[in-house]
Amino acid sequence: MWDSSRGQNIRDKAIFITDTVNPQADIPPTWKCEIWVRDVDLLKPGYNKDSEGEPKIPEHITCQAACAYDIYGKCTGMLSLERLNILLHAYNQSERIGLHSTTQPPVQDTATEIVGLLQMYKLQMSSLNNIGKKAKDSNMYCTPRHIMTSLPKRALVTKQKFASPLDFDPSYQAYWSENTGDTVFGASTNAFDTKFTGFSFCHPNYCDYLLHSLVGHALQSTNSLKKLQQHSYSSLIGLVGVRTGT
Amino acid sequence: MTWINDYPEHACVLAKFFADSMLLNPTEVWLDSPTQPQHNKYKVQLIVVWNNQGKQALV
């Protein structure tokens, strides 16, 4: 036992953190979630090989990013500034039209919701490790931007199915997500609850079951619309990964 | 994906992208370090499911 009476005041104020802290990314705990836009030092992995076939050495870069911190000051993840703006806009718009008042659990502040979103994404990514490399690969990357921008212009697409607040394209009128909590960021949930009408696009996660359900639902929608309304159109355009030979 | 052929009236393959033919964007989220744009490692297809009205609106 420490029976010295000296320095008692300082000892009372001291906080000992037993978790590991990354001084490059983490901040002292503020006991609330925070988003900080800051310069971060990162290592850009060397994916390609050089002329001698050796993997390239990771490159050190400094860039501005929006860092999301949990209540302990741990960096949950980083967002590009563009995506942060998209999320903030979607959050405000969703609040304005009253979606937040019906969301359960009750909506906290923007920072808490973004940290929650990143934690959910992290969990999904780690669960993909068990499914396989192909699923993980297909989820780390999103549809090329030129395809996304040309679809509304050339194929009348206005909706995006099986998207996420972290990758939806704001130029589309609406998007559907698999997570119910994403309504905080303006997402509609459960794409299978209603018939597909109009023109939709999706780039689903690599999953045979999901793909079958998706196309099956689209086929049902086209058939039922044909019976109900002669002039209703329905179309689903999807970018899907396929196994060789299937 | 051959089962798409079972619905020739409503489903068809619009385009096929062979491996390495398309540059995929990394997500705008980094959990540890940023990812770089990367070519698709697997064959990818652009498929469409539509009814006649949808077909006519596009063609």
PDB file of C-alpha atoms in Angstrom:
ATOM      1  CA  MET A   1       0.000   0.000   0.000  1.00  0.00           C
ATOM      2  CA  TRP A   2       1.214   3.499  -0.808  1.00  0.00           C
ATOM      3  CA  ASP A   3       1.008   5.318   2.487  1.00  0.00           C
ATOM      4  CA  SER A   4       2.768   8.518   1.473  1.00  0.00           C
ATOM      5  CA  SER A   5       0.586  11.595   1.772  1.00  0.00           C
ATOM      6  CA  ARG A   6       2.633  13.552  -0.788  1.00  0.00           C
ATOM      7  CA  GLY A   7       1.206  14.012  -4.269  1.00  0.00           C
ATOM      8  CA  GLN A   8      -2.249  12.813  -3.238  1.00  0.00           C
ATOM      9  CA  ASN A   9      -3.900  15.525  -5.367  1.00  0.00           C
ATOM     10  CA  ILE A  10      -2.066  14.417  -8.491  1.00  0.00           C
ATOM     11  CA  ARG A  11      -2.764  10.745  -7.809  1.00  0.00           C
ATOM     12  CA  ASP A  12      -6.485  11.502  -7.518  1.00  0.00           C
ATOM     13  CA  LYS A  13      -6.484  13.161 -10.907  1.00  0.00           C
ATOM     14  CA  ALA A  14      -4.343  10.578 -12.686  1.00  0.00           C
ATOM     15  CA  ILE A  15      -6.081   8.185 -15.103  1.00  0.00           C
ATOM     16  CA  PHE A  16      -4.275   4.986 -15.997  1.00  0.00           C
ATOM     17  CA  ILE A  17      -5.189   3.454 -19.352  1.00  0.00           C
ATOM     18  CA  THR A  18      -4.240  -0.182 -19.607  1.00  0.00           C
ATOM     19  CA  ASP A  19      -5.226  -0.608 -23.280  1.00  0.00           C
ATOM     20  CA  THR A  20      -2.595  -0.112 -25.929  1.00  0.00           C
ATOM     21  CA  VAL A  21      -2.636   3.344 -27.466  1.00  0.00           C
ATOM     22  CA  ASN A  22      -1.484   4.172 -30.978  1.00  0.00           C
ATOM     23  CA  PRO A  23      -0.119   7.718 -30.653  1.00  0.00           C
ATOM     24  CA  GLN A  24      -0.354   8.153 -34.445  1.00  0.00           C
ATOM     25  CA  ALA A  25      -4.074   7.500 -34.566  1.00  0.00           C
ATOM     26  CA  ASP A  26      -5.592   7.578 -31.079  1.00  0.00           C
ATOM     27  CA  ILE A  27      -6.376  10.540 -28.841  1.00  0.00           C
ATOM     28  CA  PRO A  28      -6.731  10.897 -25.063  1.00  0.00           C
ATOM     29  CA  PRO A  29     -10.187   9.689 -24.004  1.00  0.00           C
ATOM     30  CA  THR A  30     -12.840  12.395 -23.931  1.00  0.00           C
ATOM     31  CA  TRP A  31     -15.598   9.969 -22.837  1.00  0.00           C
ATOM     32  CA  LYS A  32     -17.693  10.801 -25.865  1.00  0.00           C
ATOM     33  CA  CYS A  33     -17.456   9.850 -29.539  1.00  0.00           C
ATOM     34  CA  GLU A  34     -15.685  12.367 -31.700  1.00  0.00           C
ATOM     35  CA  ILE A  35     -14.836  13.013 -35.341  1.00  0.00           C
ATOM     36  CA  TRP A  36     -11.552  14.816 -35.927  1.00  0.00           C
ATOM     37  CA  VAL A  37     -10.372  15.945 -39.335  1.00  0.00           C
ATOM     38  CA  ARG A  38      -6.606  15.720 -39.149  1.00  0.00           C
ATOM     39  CA  ASP A  39      -3.456  14.881 -41.027  1.00  0.00           C
ATOM     40  CA  VAL A  40      -2.636  11.238 -40.592  1.00  0.00           C
ATOM     41  CA  ASP A  41       0.515   9.334 -41.473  1.00  0.00           C
ATOM     42  CA  LEU A  42      -0.291   6.143 -43.279  1.00  0.00           C
ATOM     43  CA  LEU A  43       1.514   3.337 -45.009  1.00  0.00           C
ATOM     44  CA  LYS A  44       0.154   2.720 -48.478  1.00  0.00           C
ATOM     45  CA  PRO A  45       0.591  -1.017 -49.059  1.00  0.00           C
ATOM     46  CA  GLY A  46       2.706  -1.962 -52.080  1.00  0.00           C
ATOM     47  CA  TYR A  47       0.314  -4.264 -53.908  1.00  0.00           C
ATOM     48  CA  ASN A  48       2.153  -4.428 -57.187  1.00  0.00           C
ATOM     49  CA  LYS A  49       5.476  -6.037 -57.860  1.00  0.00           C
ATOM     50  CA  ASP A  50       8.494  -4.232 -59.251  1.00  0.00           C
ATOM     51  CA  SER A  51      10.368  -5.191 -62.423  1.00  0.00           C
ATOM     52  CA  GLU A  52      12.276  -7.914 -60.579  1.00  0.00           C
ATOM     53  CA  GLY A  53       9.082  -9.508 -59.288  1.00  0.00           C
ATOM     54  CA  GLU A  54       9.634  -8.411 -55.697  1.00  0.00           C
ATOM     55  CA  PRO A  55       6.709  -6.826 -53.838  1.00  0.00           C
ATOM     56  CA  LYS A  56       7.002  -3.062 -53.619  1.00  0.00           C
ATOM     57  CA  ILE A  57       7.924  -1.515 -50.290  1.00  0.00           C
ATOM     58  CA  PRO A  58       4.931   0.212 -48.632  1.00  0.00           C
ATOM     59  CA  GLU A  59       4.918   3.913 -49.309  1.00  0.00           C
ATOM     60  CA  HIS A  60       4.606   6.466 -46.502  1.00  0.00           C
ATOM     61  CA  ILE A  61       1.939   9.088 -47.128  1.00  0.00           C
ATOM     62  CA  THR A  62       0.387  11.929 -45.163  1.00  0.00           C
ATOM     63  CA  CYS A  63      -3.210  12.769 -45.942  1.00  0.00           C
ATOM     64  CA  GLN A  64      -6.199  14.475 -44.427  1.00  0.00           C
ATOM     65  CA  ALA A  65      -8.850  12.153 -43.121  1.00  0.00           C
ATOM     66  CA  ALA A  66     -11.828  12.216 -40.801  1.00  0.00           C
ATOM     67  CA  CYS A  67     -10.909  10.021 -37.842  1.00  0.00           C
ATOM     68  CA  ALA A  68     -13.760   8.556 -35.811  1.00  0.00           C
ATOM     69  CA  TYR A  69     -12.956   8.045 -32.121  1.00  0.00           C
ATOM     70  CA  ASP A  70     -14.889   6.021 -29.586  1.00  0.00           C
ATOM     71  CA  ILE A  71     -15.376   7.199 -25.996  1.00  0.00           C
ATOM     72  CA  TYR A  72     -11.947   5.830 -25.021  1.00  0.00           C
ATOM     73  CA  GLY A  73     -10.214   7.854 -27.735  1.00  0.00           C
ATOM     74  CA  LYS A  74      -9.484   4.785 -29.873  1.00  0.00           C
ATOM     75  CA  CYS A  75      -9.618   5.391 -33.604  1.00  0.00           C
ATOM     76  CA  THR A  76     -12.429   3.167 -34.914  1.00  0.00           C
ATOM     77  CA  GLY A  77     -11.753   4.016 -38.530  1.00  0.00           C
ATOM     78  CA  MET A  78     -11.075   6.793 -40.969  1.00  0.00           C
ATOM     79  CA  LEU A  79     -13.223   8.292 -43.702  1.00  0.00           C
ATOM     80  CA  SER A  80     -12.344  10.366 -46.702  1.00  0.00           C
ATOM     81  CA  LEU A  81     -13.539  13.962 -46.314  1.00  0.00           C
ATOM     82  CA  GLU A  82     -15.877  13.472 -49.248  1.00  0.00           C
ATOM     83  CA  ARG A  83     -17.588  10.507 -47.582  1.00  0.00           C
ATOM     84  CA  LEU A  84     -17.816  12.421 -44.290  1.00  0.00           C
ATOM     85  CA  ASN A  85     -19.657  15.241 -46.057  1.00  0.00           C
ATOM     86  CA  ILE A  86     -21.999  12.761 -47.731  1.00  0.00           C
ATOM     87  CA  LEU A  87     -22.747  11.149 -44.354  1.00  0.00           C
ATOM     88  CA  LEU A  88     -23.343  14.493 -42.615  1.00  0.00           C
ATOM     89  CA  HIS A  89     -25.666  15.608 -45.393  1.00  0.00           C
ATOM     90  CA  ALA A  90     -27.582  12.316 -45.301  1.00  0.00           C
ATOM     91  CA  TYR A  91     -27.826  12.502 -41.488  1.00  0.00           C
ATOM     92  CA  ASN A  92     -29.207  16.065 -41.554  1.00  0.00           C
ATOM     93  CA  GLN A  93     -31.653  15.302 -44.331  1.00  0.00           C
ATOM     94  CA  SER A  94     -32.905  12.209 -42.539  1.00  0.00           C
ATOM     95  CA  GLU A  95     -33.360  14.228 -39.337  1.00  0.00           C
ATOM     96  CA  ARG A  96     -35.220  16.950 -41.230  1.00  0.00           C
ATOM     97  CA  ILE A  97     -37.798  14.554 -42.667  1.00  0.00           C
ATOM     98  CA  GLY A  98     -38.365  12.992 -39.249  1.00  0.00           C
ATOM     99  CA  LEU A  99     -36.751   9.578 -39.719  1.00  0.00           C
ATOM    100  CA  HIS A 100     -34.766   9.954 -36.509  1.00  0.00           C
ATOM    101  CA  SER A 101     -37.829  10.218 -34.313  1.00  0.00           C
ATOM    102  CA  THR A 102     -38.941   6.695 -35.221  1.00  0.00           C
ATOM    103  CA  THR A 103     -35.530   5.006 -35.143  1.00  0.00           C
ATOM    104  CA  GLN A 104     -34.788   2.520 -32.388  1.00  0.00           C
ATOM    105  CA  PRO A 105     -32.498   2.641 -30.436  1.00  0.00           C
ATOM    106  CA  PRO A 106     -32.847   6.434 -30.190  1.00  0.00           C
ATOM    107  CA  VAL A 107     -30.479   8.429 -32.348  1.00  0.00           C
ATOM    108  CA  GLN A 108     -27.485   9.947 -30.562  1.00  0.00           C
ATOM    109  CA  ASP A 109     -25.276  12.659 -32.022  1.00  0.00           C
ATOM    110  CA  THR A 110     -23.610  12.509 -35.444  1.00  0.00           C
ATOM    111  CA  ALA A 111     -20.232  11.365 -34.138  1.00  0.00           C
ATOM    112  CA  THR A 112     -21.722   8.504 -32.117  1.00  0.00           C
ATOM    113  CA  GLU A 113     -23.746   7.320 -35.091  1.00  0.00           C
ATOM    114  CA  ILE A 114     -20.720   7.399 -37.415  1.00  0.00           C
ATOM    115  CA  VAL A 115     -18.607   5.487 -34.880  1.00  0.00           C
ATOM    116  CA  GLY A 116     -21.426   2.934 -34.563  1.00  0.00           C
ATOM    117  CA  LEU A 117     -21.588   2.642 -38.335  1.00  0.00           C
ATOM    118  CA  LEU A 118     -17.845   1.999 -38.574  1.00  0.00           C
ATOM    119  CA  GLN A 119     -17.971  -0.554 -35.752  1.00  0.00           C
ATOM    120  CA  MET A 120     -20.733  -2.393 -37.588  1.00  0.00           C
ATOM    121  CA  TYR A 121     -18.702  -2.293 -40.814  1.00  0.00           C
ATOM    122  CA  LYS A 122     -15.648  -3.620 -38.965  1.00  0.00           C
ATOM    123  CA  LEU A 123     -17.720  -6.480 -37.586  1.00  0.00           C
ATOM    124  CA  GLN A 124     -19.052  -7.320 -41.046  1.00  0.00           C
ATOM    125  CA  MET A 125     -15.562  -7.263 -42.517  1.00  0.00           C
ATOM    126  CA  SER A 126     -14.217  -9.592 -39.838  1.00  0.00           C
ATOM    127  CA  SER A 127     -17.112 -12.013 -40.383  1.00  0.00           C
ATOM    128  CA  LEU A 128     -16.210 -12.095 -44.082  1.00  0.00           C
ATOM    129  CA  ASN A 129     -12.846 -13.625 -43.187  1.00  0.00           C
ATOM    130  CA  ASN A 130     -14.713 -16.834 -42.390  1.00  0.00           C
ATOM    131  CA  ILE A 131     -16.626 -16.839 -45.686  1.00  0.00           C
ATOM    132  CA  GLY A 132     -13.611 -16.644 -47.931  1.00  0.00           C
ATOM    133  CA  LYS A 133     -11.135 -14.427 -49.704  1.00  0.00           C
ATOM    134  CA  LYS A 134     -13.379 -13.869 -52.720  1.00  0.00           C
ATOM    135  CA  ALA A 135     -16.195 -12.464 -50.589  1.00  0.00           C
ATOM    136  CA  LYS A 136     -13.758 -10.254 -48.735  1.00  0.00           C
ATOM    137  CA  ASP A 137     -12.182  -8.997 -51.954  1.00  0.00           C
ATOM    138  CA  SER A 138     -15.536  -8.163 -53.470  1.00  0.00           C
ATOM    139  CA  ASN A 139     -16.557  -6.193 -50.397  1.00  0.00           C
ATOM    140  CA  MET A 140     -13.408  -4.130 -50.064  1.00  0.00           C
ATOM    141  CA  TYR A 141     -14.069  -2.488 -53.403  1.00  0.00           C
ATOM    142  CA  CYS A 142     -17.025  -0.686 -54.881  1.00  0.00           C
ATOM    143  CA  THR A 143     -18.367  -0.179 -58.366  1.00  0.00           C
ATOM    144  CA  PRO A 144     -16.217   2.050 -60.590  1.00  0.00           C
ATOM    145  CA  ARG A 145     -17.466   5.611 -60.431  1.00  0.00           C
ATOM    146  CA  HIS A 146     -17.881   5.974 -64.199  1.00  0.00           C
ATOM    147  CA  ILE A 147     -20.325   3.042 -64.198  1.00  0.00           C
ATOM    148  CA  MET A 148     -22.258   4.537 -61.291  1.00  0.00           C
ATOM    149  CA  THR A 149     -22.547   7.931 -62.964  1.00  0.00           C
ATOM    150  CA  SER A 150     -23.446   6.592 -66.393  1.00  0.00           C
ATOM    151  CA  LEU A 151     -26.305   4.359 -65.176  1.00  0.00           C
ATOM    152  CA  PRO A 152     -28.692   7.220 -64.238  1.00  0.00           C
ATOM    153  CA  LYS A 153     -27.913   9.001 -67.517  1.00  0.00           C
ATOM    154  CA  ARG A 154     -28.112   6.068 -69.888  1.00  0.00           C
ATOM    155  CA  ALA A 155     -30.257   3.481 -68.106  1.00  0.00           C
ATOM    156  CA  LEU A 156     -32.694   5.684 -66.127  1.00  0.00           C
ATOM    157  CA  VAL A 157     -31.486   4.166 -62.860  1.00  0.00           C
ATOM    158  CA  THR A 158     -32.566   6.123 -59.776  1.00  0.00           C
ATOM    159  CA  LYS A 159     -32.277   3.615 -56.933  1.00  0.00           C
ATOM    160  CA  GLN A 160     -29.459   1.667 -55.399  1.00  0.00           C
ATOM    161  CA  LYS A 161     -30.168  -1.631 -53.655  1.00  0.00           C
ATOM    162  CA  PHE A 162     -27.892  -3.396 -51.153  1.00  0.00           C
ATOM    163  CA  ALA A 163     -25.767  -0.332 -50.606  1.00  0.00           C
ATOM    164  CA  SER A 164     -24.460   1.087 -47.352  1.00  0.00           C
ATOM    165  CA  PRO A 165     -24.096   4.617 -45.973  1.00  0.00           C
ATOM    166  CA  LEU A 166     -20.361   4.079 -46.446  1.00  0.00           C
ATOM    167  CA  ASP A 167     -20.584   3.496 -50.194  1.00  0.00           C
ATOM    168  CA  PHE A 168     -23.918   4.747 -51.578  1.00  0.00           C
ATOM    169  CA  ASP A 169     -23.875   7.235 -54.416  1.00  0.00           C
ATOM    170  CA  PRO A 170     -25.618  10.493 -53.382  1.00  0.00           C
ATOM    171  CA  SER A 171     -26.645  11.259 -56.963  1.00  0.00           C
ATOM    172  CA  TYR A 172     -29.227   8.441 -56.763  1.00  0.00           C
ATOM    173  CA  GLN A 173     -32.668   9.296 -55.397  1.00  0.00           C
ATOM    174  CA  ALA A 174     -32.752   6.527 -52.805  1.00  0.00           C
ATOM    175  CA  TYR A 175     -30.721   3.616 -51.503  1.00  0.00           C
ATOM    176  CA  TRP A 176     -31.474   0.442 -49.575  1.00  0.00           C
ATOM    177  CA  SER A 177     -29.264  -1.049 -46.907  1.00  0.00           C
ATOM    178  CA  GLU A 178     -29.285  -4.380 -45.085  1.00  0.00           C
ATOM    179  CA  ASN A 179     -28.865  -2.816 -41.626  1.00  0.00           C
ATOM    180  CA  THR A 180     -31.942  -1.305 -39.990  1.00  0.00           C
ATOM    181  CA  GLY A 181     -29.808   1.228 -38.118  1.00  0.00           C
ATOM    182  CA  ASP A 182     -28.772   2.828 -41.408  1.00  0.00           C
ATOM    183  CA  THR A 183     -32.086   4.721 -41.551  1.00  0.00           C
ATOM    184  CA  VAL A 184     -30.215   7.317 -39.483  1.00  0.00           C
ATOM    185  CA  PHE A 185     -28.342   8.111 -42.696  1.00  0.00           C
ATOM    186  CA  GLY A 186     -31.418   8.071 -44.903  1.00  0.00           C
ATOM    187  CA  ALA A 187     -31.274   4.433 -45.994  1.00  0.00           C
ATOM    188  CA  SER A 188     -34.397   2.438 -46.660  1.00  0.00           C
ATOM    189  CA  THR A 189     -34.143  -1.036 -45.213  1.00  0.00           C
ATOM    190  CA  ASN A 190     -35.157  -4.503 -46.274  1.00  0.00           C
ATOM    191  CA  ALA A 191     -35.253  -4.265 -50.033  1.00  0.00           C
ATOM    192  CA  PHE A 192     -37.367  -7.425 -50.189  1.00  0.00           C
ATOM    193  CA  ASP A 193     -40.321  -5.862 -48.334  1.00  0.00           C
ATOM    194  CA  THR A 194     -41.608  -4.126 -51.438  1.00  0.00           C
ATOM    195  CA  LYS A 195     -41.663  -4.848 -55.159  1.00  0.00           C
ATOM    196  CA  PHE A 196     -38.875  -3.457 -57.259  1.00  0.00           C
ATOM    197  CA  THR A 197     -40.296  -0.666 -59.381  1.00  0.00           C
ATOM    198  CA  GLY A 198     -38.526   1.767 -61.650  1.00  0.00           C
ATOM    199  CA  PHE A 199     -34.874   1.162 -62.423  1.00  0.00           C
ATOM    200  CA  SER A 200     -32.544  -0.003 -59.683  1.00  0.00           C
ATOM    201  CA  PHE A 201     -28.889  -0.908 -59.531  1.00  0.00           C
ATOM    202  CA  CYS A 202     -27.085  -3.171 -57.131  1.00  0.00           C
ATOM    203  CA  HIS A 203     -23.594  -4.507 -56.651  1.00  0.00           C
ATOM    204  CA  PRO A 204     -24.313  -7.092 -53.971  1.00  0.00           C
ATOM    205  CA  ASN A 205     -21.811  -8.736 -51.676  1.00  0.00           C
ATOM    206  CA  TYR A 206     -20.542 -11.970 -53.117  1.00  0.00           C
ATOM    207  CA  CYS A 207     -23.061 -14.488 -51.779  1.00  0.00           C
ATOM    208  CA  ASP A 208     -24.888 -17.115 -53.843  1.00  0.00           C
ATOM    209  CA  TYR A 209     -27.947 -17.112 -51.591  1.00  0.00           C
ATOM    210  CA  LEU A 210     -28.304 -13.326 -51.722  1.00  0.00           C
ATOM    211  CA  LEU A 211     -27.886 -13.295 -55.473  1.00  0.00           C
ATOM    212  CA  HIS A 212     -30.590 -15.925 -55.989  1.00  0.00           C
ATOM    213  CA  SER A 213     -32.970 -14.086 -53.651  1.00  0.00           C
ATOM    214  CA  LEU A 214     -32.296 -10.796 -55.384  1.00  0.00           C
ATOM    215  CA  VAL A 215     -32.891 -12.006 -58.915  1.00  0.00           C
ATOM    216  CA  GLY A 216     -35.861 -14.096 -57.749  1.00  0.00           C
ATOM    217  CA  HIS A 217     -37.445 -11.034 -56.160  1.00  0.00           C
ATOM    218  CA  ALA A 218     -36.785  -8.954 -59.269  1.00  0.00           C
ATOM    219  CA  LEU A 219     -38.441 -11.626 -61.427  1.00  0.00           C
ATOM    220  CA  GLN A 220     -41.457 -11.734 -59.105  1.00  0.00           C
ATOM    221  CA  SER A 221     -41.691  -7.948 -59.254  1.00  0.00           C
ATOM    222  CA  THR A 222     -41.629  -7.899 -63.042  1.00  0.00           C
ATOM    223  CA  ASN A 223     -44.331 -10.572 -63.238  1.00  0.00           C
ATOM    224  CA  SER A 224     -46.670  -9.033 -60.681  1.00  0.00           C
ATOM    225  CA  LEU A 225     -46.324  -5.564 -62.151  1.00  0.00           C
ATOM    226  CA  LYS A 226     -47.172  -6.984 -65.541  1.00  0.00           C
ATOM    227  CA  LYS A 227     -50.434  -8.357 -64.129  1.00  0.00           C
ATOM    228  CA  LEU A 228     -51.372  -5.292 -62.089  1.00  0.00           C
ATOM    229  CA  GLN A 229     -50.509  -2.326 -64.229  1.00  0.00           C
ATOM    230  CA  GLN A 230     -49.870  -2.552 -67.896  1.00  0.00           C
ATOM    231  CA  HIS A 231     -47.565   0.450 -67.976  1.00  0.00           C
ATOM    232  CA  SER A 232     -45.516  -0.044 -64.814  1.00  0.00           C
ATOM    233  CA  TYR A 233     -41.921  -0.819 -65.500  1.00  0.00           C
ATOM    234  CA  SER A 234     -39.488  -2.627 -63.350  1.00  0.00           C
ATOM    235  CA  SER A 235     -35.851  -3.290 -63.867  1.00  0.00           C
ATOM    236  CA  LEU A 236     -32.902  -4.362 -61.773  1.00  0.00           C
ATOM    237  CA  ILE A 237     -29.427  -3.963 -63.129  1.00  0.00           C
ATOM    238  CA  GLY A 238     -26.789  -5.716 -61.131  1.00  0.00           C
ATOM    239  CA  LEU A 239     -23.043  -6.085 -61.220  1.00  0.00           C
ATOM    240  CA  VAL A 240     -22.280  -9.520 -59.905  1.00  0.00           C
ATOM    241  CA  GLY A 241     -19.167 -11.605 -59.414  1.00  0.00           C
ATOM    242  CA  VAL A 242     -19.369 -15.054 -60.951  1.00  0.00           C
ATOM    243  CA  ARG A 243     -17.468 -18.259 -60.495  1.00  0.00           C
ATOM    244  CA  THR A 244     -15.671 -19.524 -63.539  1.00  0.00           C
ATOM    245  CA  GLY A 245     -17.755 -22.097 -65.368  1.00  0.00           C
ATOM    246  CA  THR A 246     -21.091 -21.327 -63.683  1.00  0.00           C
TER     247      THR A 246
ATOM    248  CA  MET B   1     -25.256 -18.289 -63.235  1.00  0.00           C
ATOM    249  CA  THR B   2     -26.595 -20.503 -66.005  1.00  0.00           C
ATOM    250  CA  TRP B   3     -30.034 -20.369 -64.354  1.00  0.00           C
ATOM    251  CA  ILE B   4     -30.408 -16.859 -65.753  1.00  0.00           C
ATOM    252  CA  ASN B   5     -30.919 -18.592 -69.112  1.00  0.00           C
ATOM    253  CA  ASP B   6     -34.113 -20.119 -67.691  1.00  0.00           C
ATOM    254  CA  TYR B   7     -35.749 -16.679 -67.848  1.00  0.00           C
ATOM    255  CA  PRO B   8     -34.890 -15.366 -71.328  1.00  0.00           C
ATOM    256  CA  GLU B   9     -37.905 -13.072 -71.290  1.00  0.00           C
ATOM    257  CA  HIS B  10     -36.936 -11.287 -68.113  1.00  0.00           C
ATOM    258  CA  ALA B  11     -33.230 -11.716 -67.462  1.00  0.00           C
ATOM    259  CA  CYS B  12     -30.143 -11.339 -69.558  1.00  0.00           C
ATOM    260  CA  VAL B  13     -26.461 -10.617 -69.301  1.00  0.00           C
ATOM    261  CA  LEU B  14     -25.697  -7.125 -70.589  1.00  0.00           C
ATOM    262  CA  ALA B  15     -21.934  -7.258 -70.309  1.00  0.00           C
ATOM    263  CA  LYS B  16     -19.126  -9.476 -69.134  1.00  0.00           C
ATOM    264  CA  PHE B  17     -16.004  -8.082 -67.525  1.00  0.00           C
ATOM    265  CA  PHE B  18     -13.134 -10.490 -67.448  1.00  0.00           C
ATOM    266  CA  ALA B  19     -10.665 -10.549 -64.589  1.00  0.00           C
ATOM    267  CA  ASP B  20      -8.303  -7.565 -64.630  1.00  0.00           C
ATOM    268  CA  SER B  21     -10.488  -5.680 -67.113  1.00  0.00           C
ATOM    269  CA  MET B  22     -12.069  -3.255 -64.672  1.00  0.00           C
ATOM    270  CA  LEU B  23     -10.528  -0.924 -62.128  1.00  0.00           C
ATOM    271  CA  LEU B  24     -12.520  -1.110 -58.908  1.00  0.00           C
ATOM    272  CA  ASN B  25     -12.549   1.838 -56.531  1.00  0.00           C
ATOM    273  CA  PRO B  26     -11.526   1.261 -52.948  1.00  0.00           C
ATOM    274  CA  THR B  27     -14.151   2.117 -50.344  1.00  0.00           C
ATOM    275  CA  GLU B  28     -13.813   5.568 -48.820  1.00  0.00           C
ATOM    276  CA  VAL B  29     -13.372   4.013 -45.409  1.00  0.00           C
ATOM    277  CA  TRP B  30     -10.128   2.829 -43.871  1.00  0.00           C
ATOM    278  CA  LEU B  31     -10.030   0.611 -40.859  1.00  0.00           C
ATOM    279  CA  ASP B  32      -6.245   0.423 -40.744  1.00  0.00           C
ATOM    280  CA  SER B  33      -4.571   1.621 -43.912  1.00  0.00           C
ATOM    281  CA  PRO B  34      -5.973   2.938 -47.187  1.00  0.00           C
ATOM    282  CA  THR B  35      -6.500   0.598 -50.089  1.00  0.00           C
ATOM    283  CA  GLN B  36      -5.567   1.398 -53.654  1.00  0.00           C
ATOM    284  CA  PRO B  37      -7.745   0.999 -56.761  1.00  0.00           C
ATOM    285  CA  GLN B  38      -7.458  -2.565 -57.900  1.00  0.00           C
ATOM    286  CA  HIS B  39      -8.446  -4.599 -60.936  1.00  0.00           C
ATOM    287  CA  ASN B  40     -11.209  -7.124 -60.482  1.00  0.00           C
ATOM    288  CA  LYS B  41      -9.675 -10.478 -59.690  1.00  0.00           C
ATOM    289  CA  TYR B  42     -12.735 -12.428 -60.759  1.00  0.00           C
ATOM    290  CA  LYS B  43     -15.066 -12.431 -63.717  1.00  0.00           C
ATOM    291  CA  VAL B  44     -17.918  -9.970 -63.245  1.00  0.00           C
ATOM    292  CA  GLN B  45     -21.206  -9.752 -65.152  1.00  0.00           C
ATOM    293  CA  LEU B  46     -23.657  -6.929 -65.571  1.00  0.00           C
ATOM    294  CA  ILE B  47     -27.066  -8.564 -65.562  1.00  0.00           C
ATOM    295  CA  VAL B  48     -30.476  -7.042 -66.000  1.00  0.00           C
ATOM    296  CA  VAL B  49     -33.869  -8.287 -64.849  1.00  0.00           C
ATOM    297  CA  TRP B  50     -36.738  -6.389 -66.466  1.00  0.00           C
ATOM    298  CA  ASN B  51     -40.293  -6.554 -67.728  1.00  0.00           C
ATOM    299  CA  ASN B  52     -41.439  -5.505 -71.196  1.00  0.00           C
ATOM    300  CA  GLN B  53     -42.174  -1.951 -70.124  1.00  0.00           C
ATOM    301  CA  GLY B  54     -38.697  -1.650 -68.660  1.00  0.00           C
ATOM    302  CA  LYS B  55     -37.196  -3.070 -71.823  1.00  0.00           C
ATOM    303  CA  GLN B  56     -39.077  -0.631 -74.030  1.00  0.00           C
ATOM    304  CA  ALA B  57     -38.102   2.323 -71.841  1.00  0.00           C
ATOM    305  CA  LEU B  58     -34.438   1.521 -72.327  1.00  0.00           C
ATOM    306  CA  VAL B  59     -34.205   0.240 -75.868  1.00  0.00           C
TER     307      VAL B  59
END
